[in-house]
XYZ file of C-alpha atoms in Angstrom:
292
model
C 19.702 -26.702 7.902
C 16.625 -25.190 9.710
C 15.219 -26.434 12.993
C 12.771 -29.334 12.775
C 9.087 -28.667 12.941
C 6.648 -31.040 13.941
C 2.578 -29.816 12.763
C -0.312 -31.793 14.521
C -1.767 -34.523 12.507
C 0.982 -34.476 9.601
C 3.275 -37.490 9.401
C 6.180 -35.822 7.453
C 7.585 -32.387 7.824
C 9.150 -30.451 4.898
C 12.832 -30.240 3.864
C 14.304 -26.350 3.866
C 16.580 -25.510 1.390
C 17.364 -22.121 2.239
C 21.022 -20.836 1.085
C 22.144 -24.069 0.693
C 20.613 -25.470 3.856
C 18.476 -28.589 4.194
C 15.979 -30.034 6.694
C 15.344 -33.713 6.915
C 11.380 -34.285 6.908
C 10.636 -35.596 10.496
C 8.375 -38.708 10.542
C 6.430 -39.662 13.882
C 5.480 -42.973 14.688
C 6.257 -46.071 17.149
C 42.913 -62.604 6.408
C 44.941 -60.024 5.010
C 45.025 -56.316 4.501
C 43.851 -54.934 1.178
C 46.265 -52.317 -0.134
C 45.103 -48.764 -0.420
C 45.930 -45.742 -2.292
C 47.823 -43.082 -0.217
C 45.196 -40.984 1.351
C 42.412 -43.787 1.233
C 41.018 -46.716 2.551
C 40.153 -50.190 0.720
C 36.838 -51.743 1.104
C 36.901 -54.819 3.740
C 40.199 -54.634 4.488
C 40.947 -57.253 7.470
C 43.596 -56.665 10.095
C 45.761 -59.408 11.101
C 47.186 -58.389 13.967
C 44.937 -59.983 16.179
C 41.582 -61.639 16.070
C 38.895 -59.966 16.136
C 37.014 -59.654 19.111
C 34.025 -61.745 20.035
C 30.501 -60.163 19.651
C 28.782 -59.392 22.645
C 25.469 -60.592 23.244
C 23.085 -57.185 23.478
C 19.355 -58.056 24.704
C 16.553 -56.282 23.265
C 15.612 -54.276 26.262
C 19.279 -53.140 26.083
C 19.203 -52.555 22.408
C 15.653 -50.275 22.819
C 17.906 -48.126 25.187
C 20.552 -46.997 23.100
C 20.465 -44.003 21.482
C 19.838 -44.035 17.796
C 22.314 -43.003 15.206
C 20.461 -41.087 13.191
C 21.120 -37.551 11.202
C 20.974 -35.318 14.465
C 22.255 -37.344 17.147
C 25.945 -36.778 18.657
C 27.374 -39.914 20.225
C 30.349 -39.433 21.612
C 31.678 -43.055 21.324
C 31.512 -43.289 17.509
C 34.969 -43.243 15.561
C 35.532 -40.111 13.323
C 36.235 -40.770 9.737
C 38.483 -38.394 8.058
C 39.491 -40.241 5.057
C 38.323 -41.052 1.569
C 37.568 -44.179 -0.081
C 36.529 -45.293 -3.987
C 34.474 -48.384 -3.121
C 32.138 -49.777 -0.470
C 29.247 -52.294 0.051
C 25.985 -51.428 0.752
C 23.685 -53.360 3.181
C 20.506 -53.174 4.799
C 19.697 -54.506 8.466
C 17.957 -57.287 9.381
C 16.506 -55.679 12.628
C 17.477 -52.970 14.686
C 21.376 -53.404 15.372
C 23.761 -52.122 18.034
C 26.872 -50.107 17.182
C 30.204 -50.438 18.920
C 33.274 -48.071 19.127
C 36.634 -48.935 18.510
C 36.920 -51.377 21.809
C 33.998 -53.500 20.445
C 33.139 -54.243 24.062
C 30.262 -52.136 24.812
C 27.580 -51.095 22.568
C 27.456 -47.197 22.651
C 23.988 -46.850 19.539
C 21.880 -48.564 17.451
C 20.928 -48.748 13.878
C 17.185 -48.729 13.582
C 16.482 -51.013 10.463
C 14.089 -48.419 9.113
C 15.223 -44.667 8.653
C 13.515 -41.267 9.182
C 11.417 -41.761 5.885
C 10.123 -45.403 7.252
C 12.352 -46.996 4.428
C 14.861 -49.611 5.030
C 18.119 -48.059 6.399
C 21.397 -47.714 4.280
C 24.390 -49.142 5.577
C 27.707 -48.514 3.928
C 30.521 -50.845 4.633
C 34.038 -50.084 4.757
C 35.964 -53.160 6.231
C 35.157 -56.836 7.423
C 37.186 -58.228 10.265
C 36.248 -61.423 12.051
C 31.985 -61.033 12.279
C 32.286 -57.617 12.542
C 31.725 -54.827 9.454
C 33.180 -51.264 9.977
C 30.286 -48.914 8.704
C 29.544 -45.449 7.833
C 26.976 -43.515 9.997
C 24.946 -40.494 10.038
C 25.489 -39.319 13.356
C 28.105 -37.134 14.576
C 30.620 -37.892 16.881
C 31.259 -34.531 18.299
C 29.855 -30.744 17.512
C 32.161 -28.336 16.156
C 31.797 -26.242 19.204
C 33.193 -28.316 21.447
C 36.029 -29.265 19.212
C 37.697 -25.984 18.591
C 35.638 -25.251 15.345
C 36.901 -28.149 13.604
C 35.172 -31.560 14.305
C 34.576 -34.618 11.805
C 32.303 -34.266 9.241
C 31.725 -38.588 8.772
C 31.606 -40.997 11.438
C 32.029 -44.966 11.562
C 31.123 -47.590 14.012
C 31.525 -51.499 13.852
C 28.307 -53.559 13.645
C 27.810 -57.545 14.043
C 27.969 -58.914 10.187
C 24.896 -61.049 11.197
C 23.000 -57.689 11.459
C 23.243 -57.205 7.759
C 22.204 -58.195 4.577
C 23.927 -57.268 1.543
C 21.874 -55.507 -1.077
C 24.472 -53.867 -3.641
C 28.183 -52.863 -4.805
C 27.629 -49.341 -6.585
C 29.714 -48.975 -9.595
C 30.105 -45.091 -9.609
C 30.573 -42.578 -7.040
C 30.263 -38.648 -6.619
C 33.018 -36.547 -6.318
C 32.578 -32.806 -5.484
C 35.107 -30.190 -6.050
C 35.311 -27.107 -3.845
C 38.355 -25.726 -5.620
C 36.734 -26.632 -9.310
C 32.976 -25.981 -7.906
C 31.723 -28.893 -9.889
C 30.194 -32.684 -9.107
C 31.464 -35.742 -11.102
C 29.983 -38.878 -11.597
C 33.233 -40.959 -11.436
C 32.906 -44.600 -12.958
C 34.611 -47.801 -10.810
C 37.974 -47.212 -13.278
C 38.173 -43.562 -11.785
C 37.070 -42.029 -15.085
C 34.550 -39.029 -14.624
C 31.490 -39.798 -16.983
C 29.466 -36.776 -16.268
C 30.787 -33.303 -14.827
C 28.497 -30.582 -13.561
C 29.130 -26.714 -11.936
C 27.852 -26.357 -8.252
C 27.954 -24.036 -5.728
C 29.548 -24.931 -2.705
C 29.949 -23.335 0.897
C 31.508 -19.855 1.939
C 34.448 -19.781 3.539
C 32.631 -19.143 7.202
C 30.696 -22.236 6.212
C 32.657 -24.494 4.001
C 31.325 -27.654 2.818
C 33.817 -30.184 4.443
C 36.797 -31.699 2.537
C 38.939 -34.459 2.733
C 36.014 -36.704 3.415
C 33.951 -39.391 2.054
C 30.358 -40.037 3.278
C 27.209 -41.322 1.151
C 23.900 -40.950 -0.285
C 21.724 -41.403 2.982
C 18.123 -40.527 1.547
C 16.510 -38.367 -1.056
C 12.947 -36.883 -1.054
C 10.905 -34.054 -3.208
C 9.200 -31.116 -1.307
C 8.379 -28.267 -3.926
C 7.324 -26.167 -0.701
C 11.104 -25.693 0.119
C 12.217 -23.712 -3.339
C 13.206 -27.163 -4.986
C 10.389 -27.752 -7.069
C 10.028 -31.212 -8.133
C 14.087 -32.013 -7.807
C 14.610 -34.309 -5.177
C 16.760 -33.330 -2.495
C 19.726 -35.783 -1.860
C 20.903 -36.070 1.398
C 24.492 -37.549 2.646
C 25.634 -38.678 5.417
C 28.079 -35.779 5.778
C 28.169 -32.792 8.434
C 29.155 -29.225 8.709
C 32.491 -29.911 10.458
C 32.905 -25.753 11.083
C 29.738 -24.838 12.453
C 27.130 -27.246 14.833
C 24.022 -25.430 13.145
C 25.520 -22.929 10.475
C 21.874 -22.321 9.036
C 19.829 -22.702 12.401
C 17.727 -24.995 14.235
C 19.062 -28.620 15.365
C 19.050 -30.675 12.550
C 22.767 -31.574 12.549
C 24.314 -29.513 9.950
C 23.854 -31.983 7.282
C 25.351 -31.771 3.627
C 22.812 -31.782 0.815
C 22.949 -31.740 -2.950
C 20.023 -29.728 -4.238
C 18.258 -27.948 -7.281
C 19.173 -24.218 -7.022
C 18.943 -21.493 -9.690
C 22.755 -20.617 -8.635
C 25.165 -23.333 -9.413
C 28.508 -21.602 -8.794
C 30.422 -19.650 -6.474
C 31.268 -19.828 -2.614
C 27.289 -19.198 -1.832
C 26.007 -21.927 0.684
C 25.780 -22.785 4.201
C 27.754 -25.932 3.232
C 24.843 -27.801 0.888
C 26.175 -28.189 -2.749
C 23.782 -26.356 -5.083
C 23.110 -28.335 -8.893
C 21.242 -27.639 -11.756
C 18.314 -29.624 -12.699
C 20.513 -32.056 -15.014
C 22.749 -32.605 -12.441
C 20.186 -33.502 -9.694
C 18.866 -36.092 -12.079
C 22.365 -37.611 -12.647
C 22.765 -37.935 -8.926
C 19.136 -38.938 -8.292
C 20.023 -41.933 -10.714
C 22.679 -43.299 -8.162
C 21.488 -45.775 -5.702
C 21.260 -44.832 -2.310
C 24.911 -45.826 -0.477
C 26.769 -44.387 -3.030
C 29.953 -43.106 -2.072
C 30.043 -38.987 -1.962
C 33.632 -37.738 -1.729
C 34.391 -33.786 -1.367
C 38.068 -32.528 -2.481
């Protein structure tokens, strides 16, 4: 991902796709546990060993002072999420909401009700425990350079259930195979209903594997070499390099159009042809994206 650039008088900066990199446009402005398959996490499993802690009160001033858990942020209190899941629930926020780490005692960040495109923020919930929902976040917990070159590609946090409004439960998910260099649209019963060739990251800048993120947002920017094909931005980040393609936009992983759709050819992003981009674009935001 290239460095974000702010032009005077322009509200939205372009998204760059160079050798598999993307730049996010910048907008300026004011029970019982559910069983899971090995290596995966079932959604809304409820831990029964002890009661969930009460949700602490966070006043408006304290909430506003918290760092926003957005795509370029690094927030140490977030929980690394290095598993794969096959289903989840999608929410939007009723208002800005506090995010909590594992102890759920002190807020560590906030989710803004509107995302960087001033659209309702998509929130993916994994697990319900009392008045809490464990959700995936689009921010990093640690930079790879601070973790010996291997950091979590996805993070999670706890958010009060009262802050959430359910909008959908996706019936399909995206599965990326770096070995086969394919992208599949997989139905709820696990069948691959569509499969496409894909270009993936190189050995030095790999697409992170063994992890699930989600479709965070999408946008079109013909000036960046992707024509009128929407760039599909995920919540995943490079786990091997802070900024494999320069700048300071968090090493985000995107799925986007490119003329080359095979081989280990990118900085971590996934290159697709027009038909594949259209198939992913037809999926709702919040759809899970698993990389194998």
